[in-house]
Every structure is written in C-alpha cells, then in structure tokens.
Amino acid sequence: MPVWSISARLEEKEYEVDRRMLEDGDKGAIIQRDKATYAVAPHIPCGVVTPDLLRRLADVAEKYDAAALKITSAARIAIVGLKEEDVDGVWQDLEMDPGAAVGICVRSVKACPGTTFCKRGQQDSLAVGMLMDKKYHGVEMVGKMKMGVSGCPNQCAETQLKDIGLVGTAKGWRVLVGGKGGAIARLADVIAKDLSTDDALNLIERVLDYYQENAKPRERLGKTIDRLGLDHLLESLGMKA
C-alpha cells in the first residue's frame, strides 16, 4: 500500500481522541501520531517468521481493519492503526507476546542470517542472536538497550550502532559496546576480539553487570562509558586498558 493511501486511510477514520486511556506500552500498545490509534508489535525473535505466522498477522490486520502492516527496524511486524477497544482482541487472536518496543529494558536483539544462510557469514549470528534474545529480550535495565549480532564485518545487523554488539570474523567474535543512533549518534567501542561464543556471551554478561552498577537512571551505555571513560570499563572487567 503506497504511503499516500496509508495516510488517507488513517484520516478517513473517525476517533474520539479525548477518550484515550492507554499509554505507551500498556497492553503492548503504542500510541500513534494521530493520538487516537495504536500499533502493536508482536515479538518475533531475530525476525524469523513462518508462513503460518505471516497468515495470522495478515488475518488479524484484516479482521480489525488495520491501516497498515509495517516491518520495523527491530525486525518486527507492527499492526498499525488499531482502535483502543480492539487491542485485547488483537492479542488474543495473535497468540503472540508483545515485543519490547518501549520501556527501560532490552528493546531488541537484531541478527543477520550469518552462517545459517548467508554466503558471507563467518559466525553463526542467527543462533547466537536467538540465545541472546531468549535471555535478554524485555529484561529491565538502567536505561533502554539494543543488541545486535552480525555474522561478518559487513555488520548487516547495524552492530556498530547497538549498545551491545557481536561481530563475527574468521577467528571468532568481536565484542562492541556503547553504540547508539539518535540525534547524537555514537559508534561502539571494540573491547575484545577473536573470542569463542561462550567467552563472548560471558563478556556481555559482565558488561551488563557493569552497566547496571555504574549507569545513571535512563543513561545509555555509551554515555556511561563517555562519562567514566573506556579505561574504567576495561579495568572493571579485569581487562587491560
């Protein structure tokens, strides 16, 4: 559906803006620009879907007369333009968990196809991404956090802009920390190279412990590193600064 027709579809619907009750994140609903409709973004670990899941999403979108289906930057499929009174029914019909699209938590784990599918993959980013998603997705943090796993240095999972990132090489994993997008973007720092999967995952756990102990409320990891210094992080991890 062209962008102009999506906009027209939203405009042609009439809603009572003042009766809105839900806030961002309530029941997994996200308020939209019109301040009257909502989107829901079911959790789709690392963006891997099945034909059955795609059919269910399409059926629900049609049943509740959604304005659009949108593939998000976190590799979710959002159903956009829903009425407040339909949100409960949407989740009941989807039989899926909400994605952590808002909140002070691990928002998403993005992973490229890696050696599972991609001819350029050097490490199994999809399998490792799934492990990280299962362990961390939705876990409360001091500030919001995004994670990425790329199977090669091309970094198709945009790992350099993630709070925590892994990049696969022929010799193992690079561990990156402190990246983010936004108005003031920050490229992540590489703190380790050539690690095994177990060692890389262990290091991530230690970085998260450091973050929880040292960050100010709602402070992103990169800002914590800039405030205290990369050497402080490395020394706290028992690594050579």
JSON list of C-alpha atoms in Angstrom, two decimals:
[
{"chain": "A", "resi": 1, "resn": "MET", "atom": "CA", "xyz": [0.00, 0.00, 0.00]},
{"chain": "A", "resi": 2, "resn": "PRO", "atom": "CA", "xyz": [1.52, 3.38, -1.02]},
{"chain": "A", "resi": 3, "resn": "VAL", "atom": "CA", "xyz": [2.36, 5.85, 1.74]},
{"chain": "A", "resi": 4, "resn": "TRP", "atom": "CA", "xyz": [-0.25, 8.32, 0.49]},
{"chain": "A", "resi": 5, "resn": "SER", "atom": "CA", "xyz": [-3.01, 5.73, 0.74]},
{"chain": "A", "resi": 6, "resn": "ILE", "atom": "CA", "xyz": [-1.97, 4.72, 4.26]},
{"chain": "A", "resi": 7, "resn": "SER", "atom": "CA", "xyz": [-2.21, 8.37, 5.33]},
{"chain": "A", "resi": 8, "resn": "ALA", "atom": "CA", "xyz": [-5.59, 8.72, 3.66]},
{"chain": "A", "resi": 9, "resn": "ARG", "atom": "CA", "xyz": [-6.79, 5.55, 5.34]},
{"chain": "A", "resi": 10, "resn": "LEU", "atom": "CA", "xyz": [-5.89, 6.94, 8.76]},
{"chain": "A", "resi": 11, "resn": "GLU", "atom": "CA", "xyz": [-7.56, 10.26, 8.01]},
{"chain": "A", "resi": 12, "resn": "GLU", "atom": "CA", "xyz": [-10.82, 8.71, 6.84]},
{"chain": "A", "resi": 13, "resn": "LYS", "atom": "CA", "xyz": [-11.41, 7.03, 10.20]},
{"chain": "A", "resi": 14, "resn": "GLU", "atom": "CA", "xyz": [-13.08, 8.95, 13.00]},
{"chain": "A", "resi": 15, "resn": "TYR", "atom": "CA", "xyz": [-11.92, 8.52, 16.59]},
{"chain": "A", "resi": 16, "resn": "GLU", "atom": "CA", "xyz": [-12.60, 10.28, 19.83]},
{"chain": "A", "resi": 17, "resn": "VAL", "atom": "CA", "xyz": [-9.14, 11.44, 20.83]},
{"chain": "A", "resi": 18, "resn": "ASP", "atom": "CA", "xyz": [-10.12, 12.59, 24.32]},
{"chain": "A", "resi": 19, "resn": "ARG", "atom": "CA", "xyz": [-11.36, 9.14, 25.40]},
{"chain": "A", "resi": 20, "resn": "ARG", "atom": "CA", "xyz": [-7.94, 7.53, 25.01]},
{"chain": "A", "resi": 21, "resn": "MET", "atom": "CA", "xyz": [-6.96, 5.57, 28.11]},
{"chain": "A", "resi": 22, "resn": "LEU", "atom": "CA", "xyz": [-3.90, 3.54, 27.16]},
{"chain": "A", "resi": 23, "resn": "GLU", "atom": "CA", "xyz": [-0.39, 4.95, 27.47]},
{"chain": "A", "resi": 24, "resn": "ASP", "atom": "CA", "xyz": [2.64, 3.76, 25.52]},
{"chain": "A", "resi": 25, "resn": "GLY", "atom": "CA", "xyz": [3.37, 0.17, 26.45]},
{"chain": "A", "resi": 26, "resn": "ASP", "atom": "CA", "xyz": [0.04, -0.59, 28.15]},
{"chain": "A", "resi": 27, "resn": "LYS", "atom": "CA", "xyz": [-1.14, -3.95, 26.84]},
{"chain": "A", "resi": 28, "resn": "GLY", "atom": "CA", "xyz": [1.75, -3.82, 24.38]},
{"chain": "A", "resi": 29, "resn": "ALA", "atom": "CA", "xyz": [0.08, -0.93, 22.52]},
{"chain": "A", "resi": 30, "resn": "ILE", "atom": "CA", "xyz": [1.93, 2.06, 21.10]},
{"chain": "A", "resi": 31, "resn": "ILE", "atom": "CA", "xyz": [0.10, 5.36, 20.59]},
{"chain": "A", "resi": 32, "resn": "GLN", "atom": "CA", "xyz": [0.35, 6.67, 17.04]},
{"chain": "A", "resi": 33, "resn": "ARG", "atom": "CA", "xyz": [0.85, 10.14, 15.59]},
{"chain": "A", "resi": 34, "resn": "ASP", "atom": "CA", "xyz": [-2.88, 10.83, 15.40]},
{"chain": "A", "resi": 35, "resn": "LYS", "atom": "CA", "xyz": [-3.15, 10.42, 19.21]},
{"chain": "A", "resi": 36, "resn": "ALA", "atom": "CA", "xyz": [-6.18, 8.23, 18.66]},
{"chain": "A", "resi": 37, "resn": "THR", "atom": "CA", "xyz": [-5.00, 4.91, 17.25]},
{"chain": "A", "resi": 38, "resn": "TYR", "atom": "CA", "xyz": [-2.47, 2.31, 18.31]},
{"chain": "A", "resi": 39, "resn": "ALA", "atom": "CA", "xyz": [0.06, -0.09, 16.87]},
{"chain": "A", "resi": 40, "resn": "VAL", "atom": "CA", "xyz": [1.04, -3.45, 18.29]},
{"chain": "A", "resi": 41, "resn": "ALA", "atom": "CA", "xyz": [4.37, -5.08, 17.52]},
{"chain": "A", "resi": 42, "resn": "PRO", "atom": "CA", "xyz": [4.46, -8.79, 18.42]},
{"chain": "A", "resi": 43, "resn": "HIS", "atom": "CA", "xyz": [7.77, -10.25, 19.46]},
{"chain": "A", "resi": 44, "resn": "ILE", "atom": "CA", "xyz": [9.44, -12.02, 16.54]},
{"chain": "A", "resi": 45, "resn": "PRO", "atom": "CA", "xyz": [12.83, -13.30, 17.77]},
{"chain": "A", "resi": 46, "resn": "CYS", "atom": "CA", "xyz": [15.55, -12.10, 15.39]},
{"chain": "A", "resi": 47, "resn": "GLY", "atom": "CA", "xyz": [12.92, -11.51, 12.70]},
{"chain": "A", "resi": 48, "resn": "VAL", "atom": "CA", "xyz": [12.45, -15.19, 11.83]},
{"chain": "A", "resi": 49, "resn": "VAL", "atom": "CA", "xyz": [8.87, -15.94, 10.76]},
{"chain": "A", "resi": 50, "resn": "THR", "atom": "CA", "xyz": [6.86, -18.87, 9.39]},
{"chain": "A", "resi": 51, "resn": "PRO", "atom": "CA", "xyz": [4.17, -18.86, 6.69]},
{"chain": "A", "resi": 52, "resn": "ASP", "atom": "CA", "xyz": [1.58, -19.64, 9.38]},
{"chain": "A", "resi": 53, "resn": "LEU", "atom": "CA", "xyz": [2.66, -16.63, 11.43]},
{"chain": "A", "resi": 54, "resn": "LEU", "atom": "CA", "xyz": [2.52, -14.33, 8.41]},
{"chain": "A", "resi": 55, "resn": "ARG", "atom": "CA", "xyz": [-1.00, -15.56, 7.60]},
{"chain": "A", "resi": 56, "resn": "ARG", "atom": "CA", "xyz": [-2.12, -14.97, 11.18]},
{"chain": "A", "resi": 57, "resn": "LEU", "atom": "CA", "xyz": [-0.75, -11.42, 11.19]},
{"chain": "A", "resi": 58, "resn": "ALA", "atom": "CA", "xyz": [-2.49, -10.70, 7.90]},
{"chain": "A", "resi": 59, "resn": "ASP", "atom": "CA", "xyz": [-5.78, -12.21, 9.09]},
{"chain": "A", "resi": 60, "resn": "VAL", "atom": "CA", "xyz": [-5.74, -10.18, 12.31]},
{"chain": "A", "resi": 61, "resn": "ALA", "atom": "CA", "xyz": [-4.90, -6.97, 10.44]},
{"chain": "A", "resi": 62, "resn": "GLU", "atom": "CA", "xyz": [-7.86, -7.55, 8.11]},
{"chain": "A", "resi": 63, "resn": "LYS", "atom": "CA", "xyz": [-10.24, -8.57, 10.90]},
{"chain": "A", "resi": 64, "resn": "TYR", "atom": "CA", "xyz": [-9.62, -5.37, 12.88]},
{"chain": "A", "resi": 65, "resn": "ASP", "atom": "CA", "xyz": [-9.42, -3.11, 9.81]},
{"chain": "A", "resi": 66, "resn": "ALA", "atom": "CA", "xyz": [-5.83, -2.02, 10.48]},
{"chain": "A", "resi": 67, "resn": "ALA", "atom": "CA", "xyz": [-4.40, 0.85, 8.46]},
{"chain": "A", "resi": 68, "resn": "ALA", "atom": "CA", "xyz": [-1.15, -0.94, 7.61]},
{"chain": "A", "resi": 69, "resn": "LEU", "atom": "CA", "xyz": [1.37, -3.65, 8.41]},
{"chain": "A", "resi": 70, "resn": "LYS", "atom": "CA", "xyz": [4.89, -2.25, 8.90]},
{"chain": "A", "resi": 71, "resn": "ILE", "atom": "CA", "xyz": [8.17, -4.14, 9.15]},
{"chain": "A", "resi": 72, "resn": "THR", "atom": "CA", "xyz": [10.10, -2.27, 11.84]},
{"chain": "A", "resi": 73, "resn": "SER", "atom": "CA", "xyz": [13.80, -1.54, 12.26]},
{"chain": "A", "resi": 74, "resn": "ALA", "atom": "CA", "xyz": [13.82, -4.15, 15.05]},
{"chain": "A", "resi": 75, "resn": "ALA", "atom": "CA", "xyz": [12.65, -6.82, 12.57]},
{"chain": "A", "resi": 76, "resn": "ARG", "atom": "CA", "xyz": [9.14, -6.95, 14.00]},
{"chain": "A", "resi": 77, "resn": "ILE", "atom": "CA", "xyz": [5.89, -6.67, 12.03]},
{"chain": "A", "resi": 78, "resn": "ALA", "atom": "CA", "xyz": [3.73, -3.95, 13.53]},
{"chain": "A", "resi": 79, "resn": "ILE", "atom": "CA", "xyz": [-0.02, -3.81, 13.01]},
{"chain": "A", "resi": 80, "resn": "VAL", "atom": "CA", "xyz": [-0.76, -0.10, 12.72]},
{"chain": "A", "resi": 81, "resn": "GLY", "atom": "CA", "xyz": [-3.94, 1.96, 13.13]},
{"chain": "A", "resi": 82, "resn": "LEU", "atom": "CA", "xyz": [-5.93, -0.05, 15.67]},
{"chain": "A", "resi": 83, "resn": "LYS", "atom": "CA", "xyz": [-8.76, 1.12, 17.90]},
{"chain": "A", "resi": 84, "resn": "GLU", "atom": "CA", "xyz": [-8.20, 1.02, 21.63]},
{"chain": "A", "resi": 85, "resn": "GLU", "atom": "CA", "xyz": [-11.16, -1.28, 22.19]},
{"chain": "A", "resi": 86, "resn": "ASP", "atom": "CA", "xyz": [-9.69, -3.80, 19.73]},
{"chain": "A", "resi": 87, "resn": "VAL", "atom": "CA", "xyz": [-6.27, -4.20, 21.37]},
{"chain": "A", "resi": 88, "resn": "ASP", "atom": "CA", "xyz": [-7.28, -7.06, 23.68]},
{"chain": "A", "resi": 89, "resn": "GLY", "atom": "CA", "xyz": [-8.90, -8.95, 20.83]},
{"chain": "A", "resi": 90, "resn": "VAL", "atom": "CA", "xyz": [-5.87, -8.47, 18.61]},
{"chain": "A", "resi": 91, "resn": "TRP", "atom": "CA", "xyz": [-3.54, -10.07, 21.15]},
{"chain": "A", "resi": 92, "resn": "GLN", "atom": "CA", "xyz": [-5.99, -12.88, 21.82]},
{"chain": "A", "resi": 93, "resn": "ASP", "atom": "CA", "xyz": [-6.20, -13.71, 18.12]},
{"chain": "A", "resi": 94, "resn": "LEU", "atom": "CA", "xyz": [-2.46, -13.36, 17.52]},
{"chain": "A", "resi": 95, "resn": "GLU", "atom": "CA", "xyz": [-1.50, -15.67, 20.40]},
{"chain": "A", "resi": 96, "resn": "MET", "atom": "CA", "xyz": [1.89, -13.90, 20.49]},
{"chain": "A", "resi": 97, "resn": "ASP", "atom": "CA", "xyz": [3.84, -11.96, 23.11]},
{"chain": "A", "resi": 98, "resn": "PRO", "atom": "CA", "xyz": [4.38, -8.21, 22.69]},
{"chain": "A", "resi": 99, "resn": "GLY", "atom": "CA", "xyz": [7.79, -7.03, 21.57]},
{"chain": "A", "resi": 100, "resn": "ALA", "atom": "CA", "xyz": [9.61, -4.71, 23.99]},
{"chain": "A", "resi": 101, "resn": "ALA", "atom": "CA", "xyz": [9.15, -1.70, 21.71]},
{"chain": "A", "resi": 102, "resn": "VAL", "atom": "CA", "xyz": [9.02, 0.79, 24.59]},
{"chain": "A", "resi": 103, "resn": "GLY", "atom": "CA", "xyz": [10.28, 0.87, 28.17]},
{"chain": "A", "resi": 104, "resn": "ILE", "atom": "CA", "xyz": [13.56, 0.87, 30.06]},
{"chain": "A", "resi": 105, "resn": "CYS", "atom": "CA", "xyz": [14.70, -2.58, 29.09]},
{"chain": "A", "resi": 106, "resn": "VAL", "atom": "CA", "xyz": [16.45, -4.59, 26.39]},
{"chain": "A", "resi": 107, "resn": "ARG", "atom": "CA", "xyz": [14.34, -3.49, 23.44]},
{"chain": "A", "resi": 108, "resn": "SER", "atom": "CA", "xyz": [15.55, -5.84, 20.74]},
{"chain": "A", "resi": 109, "resn": "VAL", "atom": "CA", "xyz": [18.21, -8.25, 19.57]},
{"chain": "A", "resi": 110, "resn": "LYS", "atom": "CA", "xyz": [18.82, -7.85, 15.83]},
{"chain": "A", "resi": 111, "resn": "ALA", "atom": "CA", "xyz": [20.67, -10.61, 13.98]},
{"chain": "A", "resi": 112, "resn": "CYS", "atom": "CA", "xyz": [21.69, -11.14, 10.36]},
{"chain": "A", "resi": 113, "resn": "PRO", "atom": "CA", "xyz": [21.40, -14.58, 8.65]},
{"chain": "A", "resi": 114, "resn": "GLY", "atom": "CA", "xyz": [25.06, -15.45, 9.42]},
{"chain": "A", "resi": 115, "resn": "THR", "atom": "CA", "xyz": [26.39, -18.88, 8.51]},
{"chain": "A", "resi": 116, "resn": "THR", "atom": "CA", "xyz": [22.85, -20.31, 8.66]},
{"chain": "A", "resi": 117, "resn": "PHE", "atom": "CA", "xyz": [22.02, -18.76, 5.28]},
{"chain": "A", "resi": 118, "resn": "CYS", "atom": "CA", "xyz": [24.49, -16.10, 4.10]},
{"chain": "A", "resi": 119, "resn": "LYS", "atom": "CA", "xyz": [27.46, -16.95, 1.87]},
{"chain": "A", "resi": 120, "resn": "ARG", "atom": "CA", "xyz": [29.49, -14.20, 3.60]},
{"chain": "A", "resi": 121, "resn": "GLY", "atom": "CA", "xyz": [28.76, -15.36, 7.15]},
{"chain": "A", "resi": 122, "resn": "GLN", "atom": "CA", "xyz": [31.79, -16.21, 9.28]},
{"chain": "A", "resi": 123, "resn": "GLN", "atom": "CA", "xyz": [29.99, -16.95, 12.55]},
{"chain": "A", "resi": 124, "resn": "ASP", "atom": "CA", "xyz": [26.52, -18.28, 13.42]},
{"chain": "A", "resi": 125, "resn": "SER", "atom": "CA", "xyz": [24.95, -14.94, 14.23]},
{"chain": "A", "resi": 126, "resn": "LEU", "atom": "CA", "xyz": [21.38, -16.18, 13.98]},
{"chain": "A", "resi": 127, "resn": "ALA", "atom": "CA", "xyz": [21.82, -18.95, 16.54]},
{"chain": "A", "resi": 128, "resn": "VAL", "atom": "CA", "xyz": [23.71, -16.64, 18.91]},
{"chain": "A", "resi": 129, "resn": "GLY", "atom": "CA", "xyz": [21.15, -13.89, 18.39]},
{"chain": "A", "resi": 130, "resn": "MET", "atom": "CA", "xyz": [18.37, -16.31, 19.32]},
{"chain": "A", "resi": 131, "resn": "LEU", "atom": "CA", "xyz": [20.22, -17.23, 22.52]},
{"chain": "A", "resi": 132, "resn": "MET", "atom": "CA", "xyz": [20.64, -13.57, 23.43]},
{"chain": "A", "resi": 133, "resn": "ASP", "atom": "CA", "xyz": [17.01, -12.81, 22.59]},
{"chain": "A", "resi": 134, "resn": "LYS", "atom": "CA", "xyz": [15.77, -15.62, 24.83]},
{"chain": "A", "resi": 135, "resn": "LYS", "atom": "CA", "xyz": [17.94, -14.46, 27.71]},
{"chain": "A", "resi": 136, "resn": "TYR", "atom": "CA", "xyz": [17.70, -10.68, 27.47]},
{"chain": "A", "resi": 137, "resn": "HIS", "atom": "CA", "xyz": [14.67, -9.51, 25.48]},
{"chain": "A", "resi": 138, "resn": "GLY", "atom": "CA", "xyz": [12.46, -7.37, 27.73]},
{"chain": "A", "resi": 139, "resn": "VAL", "atom": "CA", "xyz": [14.80, -7.58, 30.74]},
{"chain": "A", "resi": 140, "resn": "GLU", "atom": "CA", "xyz": [14.71, -4.33, 32.73]},
{"chain": "A", "resi": 141, "resn": "MET", "atom": "CA", "xyz": [17.86, -2.20, 32.61]},
{"chain": "A", "resi": 142, "resn": "VAL", "atom": "CA", "xyz": [19.00, 1.16, 33.95]},
{"chain": "A", "resi": 143, "resn": "GLY", "atom": "CA", "xyz": [18.28, 2.63, 30.51]},
{"chain": "A", "resi": 144, "resn": "LYS", "atom": "CA", "xyz": [16.98, 1.33, 27.21]},
{"chain": "A", "resi": 145, "resn": "MET", "atom": "CA", "xyz": [19.27, -1.06, 25.40]},
{"chain": "A", "resi": 146, "resn": "LYS", "atom": "CA", "xyz": [19.55, -2.54, 21.94]},
{"chain": "A", "resi": 147, "resn": "MET", "atom": "CA", "xyz": [21.67, -5.51, 20.91]},
{"chain": "A", "resi": 148, "resn": "GLY", "atom": "CA", "xyz": [22.92, -6.75, 17.57]},
{"chain": "A", "resi": 149, "resn": "VAL", "atom": "CA", "xyz": [24.73, -9.79, 16.21]},
{"chain": "A", "resi": 150, "resn": "SER", "atom": "CA", "xyz": [26.43, -9.70, 12.81]},
{"chain": "A", "resi": 151, "resn": "GLY", "atom": "CA", "xyz": [27.94, -12.78, 11.23]},
{"chain": "A", "resi": 152, "resn": "CYS", "atom": "CA", "xyz": [30.70, -10.90, 9.40]},
{"chain": "A", "resi": 153, "resn": "PRO", "atom": "CA", "xyz": [32.37, -7.46, 9.42]},
{"chain": "A", "resi": 154, "resn": "ASN", "atom": "CA", "xyz": [29.79, -6.11, 6.93]},
{"chain": "A", "resi": 155, "resn": "GLN", "atom": "CA", "xyz": [27.62, -5.69, 10.03]},
{"chain": "A", "resi": 156, "resn": "CYS", "atom": "CA", "xyz": [24.20, -6.04, 8.40]},
{"chain": "A", "resi": 157, "resn": "ALA", "atom": "CA", "xyz": [22.69, -6.06, 11.90]},
{"chain": "A", "resi": 158, "resn": "GLU", "atom": "CA", "xyz": [23.95, -2.47, 12.31]},
{"chain": "A", "resi": 159, "resn": "THR", "atom": "CA", "xyz": [26.09, -3.68, 15.20]},
{"chain": "A", "resi": 160, "resn": "GLN", "atom": "CA", "xyz": [28.18, -0.54, 15.39]},
{"chain": "A", "resi": 161, "resn": "LEU", "atom": "CA", "xyz": [25.08, 1.40, 16.49]},
{"chain": "A", "resi": 162, "resn": "LYS", "atom": "CA", "xyz": [23.96, -1.02, 19.19]},
{"chain": "A", "resi": 163, "resn": "ASP", "atom": "CA", "xyz": [24.58, -0.76, 22.94]},
{"chain": "A", "resi": 164, "resn": "ILE", "atom": "CA", "xyz": [25.92, -4.32, 22.86]},
{"chain": "A", "resi": 165, "resn": "GLY", "atom": "CA", "xyz": [27.13, -5.96, 19.68]},
{"chain": "A", "resi": 166, "resn": "LEU", "atom": "CA", "xyz": [28.89, -9.04, 18.37]},
{"chain": "A", "resi": 167, "resn": "VAL", "atom": "CA", "xyz": [30.65, -9.15, 15.01]},
{"chain": "A", "resi": 168, "resn": "GLY", "atom": "CA", "xyz": [31.77, -12.46, 13.57]},
{"chain": "A", "resi": 169, "resn": "THR", "atom": "CA", "xyz": [35.18, -12.95, 11.98]},
{"chain": "A", "resi": 170, "resn": "ALA", "atom": "CA", "xyz": [37.09, -15.98, 10.77]},
{"chain": "A", "resi": 171, "resn": "LYS", "atom": "CA", "xyz": [38.87, -16.12, 14.14]},
{"chain": "A", "resi": 172, "resn": "GLY", "atom": "CA", "xyz": [35.86, -15.61, 16.39]},
{"chain": "A", "resi": 173, "resn": "TRP", "atom": "CA", "xyz": [33.75, -12.79, 17.80]},
{"chain": "A", "resi": 174, "resn": "ARG", "atom": "CA", "xyz": [34.47, -9.12, 18.29]},
{"chain": "A", "resi": 175, "resn": "VAL", "atom": "CA", "xyz": [32.58, -7.58, 21.21]},
{"chain": "A", "resi": 176, "resn": "LEU", "atom": "CA", "xyz": [31.38, -3.99, 20.74]},
{"chain": "A", "resi": 177, "resn": "VAL", "atom": "CA", "xyz": [29.84, -1.74, 23.40]},
{"chain": "A", "resi": 178, "resn": "GLY", "atom": "CA", "xyz": [28.28, 1.70, 23.62]},
{"chain": "A", "resi": 179, "resn": "GLY", "atom": "CA", "xyz": [26.86, 2.32, 20.17]},
{"chain": "A", "resi": 180, "resn": "LYS", "atom": "CA", "xyz": [23.61, 4.18, 19.52]},
{"chain": "A", "resi": 181, "resn": "GLY", "atom": "CA", "xyz": [21.76, 6.16, 16.89]},
{"chain": "A", "resi": 182, "resn": "GLY", "atom": "CA", "xyz": [19.66, 9.23, 17.60]},
{"chain": "A", "resi": 183, "resn": "ALA", "atom": "CA", "xyz": [20.31, 12.95, 17.31]},
{"chain": "A", "resi": 184, "resn": "ILE", "atom": "CA", "xyz": [23.81, 12.47, 18.75]},
{"chain": "A", "resi": 185, "resn": "ALA", "atom": "CA", "xyz": [24.97, 9.14, 17.39]},
{"chain": "A", "resi": 186, "resn": "ARG", "atom": "CA", "xyz": [27.86, 7.14, 18.85]},
{"chain": "A", "resi": 187, "resn": "LEU", "atom": "CA", "xyz": [29.88, 4.35, 17.25]},
{"chain": "A", "resi": 188, "resn": "ALA", "atom": "CA", "xyz": [30.53, 1.40, 19.52]},
{"chain": "A", "resi": 189, "resn": "ASP", "atom": "CA", "xyz": [33.95, 0.64, 21.03]},
{"chain": "A", "resi": 190, "resn": "VAL", "atom": "CA", "xyz": [35.58, -2.71, 20.30]},
{"chain": "A", "resi": 191, "resn": "ILE", "atom": "CA", "xyz": [36.66, -4.19, 23.65]},
{"chain": "A", "resi": 192, "resn": "ALA", "atom": "CA", "xyz": [37.60, -7.74, 22.63]},
{"chain": "A", "resi": 193, "resn": "LYS", "atom": "CA", "xyz": [38.45, -9.77, 19.53]},
{"chain": "A", "resi": 194, "resn": "ASP", "atom": "CA", "xyz": [38.68, -13.41, 18.45]},
{"chain": "A", "resi": 195, "resn": "LEU", "atom": "CA", "xyz": [36.50, -14.77, 21.26]},
{"chain": "A", "resi": 196, "resn": "SER", "atom": "CA", "xyz": [34.65, -18.07, 21.27]},
{"chain": "A", "resi": 197, "resn": "THR", "atom": "CA", "xyz": [30.88, -17.91, 21.52]},
{"chain": "A", "resi": 198, "resn": "ASP", "atom": "CA", "xyz": [30.92, -18.88, 25.20]},
{"chain": "A", "resi": 199, "resn": "ASP", "atom": "CA", "xyz": [33.58, -16.28, 26.03]},
{"chain": "A", "resi": 200, "resn": "ALA", "atom": "CA", "xyz": [31.75, -13.57, 24.08]},
{"chain": "A", "resi": 201, "resn": "LEU", "atom": "CA", "xyz": [28.46, -14.27, 25.84]},
{"chain": "A", "resi": 202, "resn": "ASN", "atom": "CA", "xyz": [30.22, -14.31, 29.21]},
{"chain": "A", "resi": 203, "resn": "LEU", "atom": "CA", "xyz": [31.79, -10.93, 28.47]},
{"chain": "A", "resi": 204, "resn": "ILE", "atom": "CA", "xyz": [28.40, -9.48, 27.54]},
{"chain": "A", "resi": 205, "resn": "GLU", "atom": "CA", "xyz": [27.03, -10.61, 30.90]},
{"chain": "A", "resi": 206, "resn": "ARG", "atom": "CA", "xyz": [29.88, -8.85, 32.70]},
{"chain": "A", "resi": 207, "resn": "VAL", "atom": "CA", "xyz": [29.38, -5.67, 30.67]},
{"chain": "A", "resi": 208, "resn": "LEU", "atom": "CA", "xyz": [25.70, -5.67, 31.62]},
{"chain": "A", "resi": 209, "resn": "ASP", "atom": "CA", "xyz": [26.61, -6.06, 35.31]},
{"chain": "A", "resi": 210, "resn": "TYR", "atom": "CA", "xyz": [28.94, -3.08, 34.98]},
{"chain": "A", "resi": 211, "resn": "TYR", "atom": "CA", "xyz": [26.23, -1.06, 33.28]},
{"chain": "A", "resi": 212, "resn": "GLN", "atom": "CA", "xyz": [23.64, -1.82, 35.95]},
{"chain": "A", "resi": 213, "resn": "GLU", "atom": "CA", "xyz": [26.07, -0.85, 38.69]},
{"chain": "A", "resi": 214, "resn": "ASN", "atom": "CA", "xyz": [27.51, 2.34, 37.16]},
{"chain": "A", "resi": 215, "resn": "ALA", "atom": "CA", "xyz": [24.94, 3.97, 34.88]},
{"chain": "A", "resi": 216, "resn": "LYS", "atom": "CA", "xyz": [22.68, 6.82, 35.93]},
{"chain": "A", "resi": 217, "resn": "PRO", "atom": "CA", "xyz": [18.92, 6.32, 35.54]},
{"chain": "A", "resi": 218, "resn": "ARG", "atom": "CA", "xyz": [17.93, 6.17, 31.84]},
{"chain": "A", "resi": 219, "resn": "GLU", "atom": "CA", "xyz": [21.55, 6.66, 30.76]},
{"chain": "A", "resi": 220, "resn": "ARG", "atom": "CA", "xyz": [22.58, 4.69, 27.67]},
{"chain": "A", "resi": 221, "resn": "LEU", "atom": "CA", "xyz": [25.69, 2.53, 27.93]},
{"chain": "A", "resi": 222, "resn": "GLY", "atom": "CA", "xyz": [27.68, 4.73, 25.54]},
{"chain": "A", "resi": 223, "resn": "LYS", "atom": "CA", "xyz": [27.02, 7.80, 27.68]},
{"chain": "A", "resi": 224, "resn": "THR", "atom": "CA", "xyz": [28.14, 5.89, 30.79]},
{"chain": "A", "resi": 225, "resn": "ILE", "atom": "CA", "xyz": [31.37, 4.98, 29.01]},
{"chain": "A", "resi": 226, "resn": "ASP", "atom": "CA", "xyz": [31.92, 8.58, 27.91]},
{"chain": "A", "resi": 227, "resn": "ARG", "atom": "CA", "xyz": [31.27, 9.84, 31.44]},
{"chain": "A", "resi": 228, "resn": "LEU", "atom": "CA", "xyz": [33.53, 7.37, 33.26]},
{"chain": "A", "resi": 229, "resn": "GLY", "atom": "CA", "xyz": [35.99, 6.54, 30.49]},
{"chain": "A", "resi": 230, "resn": "LEU", "atom": "CA", "xyz": [36.57, 3.37, 28.48]},
{"chain": "A", "resi": 231, "resn": "ASP", "atom": "CA", "xyz": [39.53, 2.53, 30.71]},
{"chain": "A", "resi": 232, "resn": "HIS", "atom": "CA", "xyz": [37.20, 2.44, 33.71]},
{"chain": "A", "resi": 233, "resn": "LEU", "atom": "CA", "xyz": [35.05, -0.15, 31.98]},
{"chain": "A", "resi": 234, "resn": "LEU", "atom": "CA", "xyz": [38.03, -2.27, 30.93]},
{"chain": "A", "resi": 235, "resn": "GLU", "atom": "CA", "xyz": [39.61, -2.14, 34.38]},
{"chain": "A", "resi": 236, "resn": "SER", "atom": "CA", "xyz": [36.29, -3.09, 36.00]},
{"chain": "A", "resi": 237, "resn": "LEU", "atom": "CA", "xyz": [36.10, -6.08, 33.67]},
{"chain": "A", "resi": 238, "resn": "GLY", "atom": "CA", "xyz": [39.63, -7.11, 34.55]},
{"chain": "A", "resi": 239, "resn": "MET", "atom": "CA", "xyz": [40.85, -6.34, 31.05]},
{"chain": "A", "resi": 240, "resn": "LYS", "atom": "CA", "xyz": [43.97, -4.43, 30.04]},
{"chain": "A", "resi": 241, "resn": "ALA", "atom": "CA", "xyz": [43.16, -0.76, 29.41]}
]
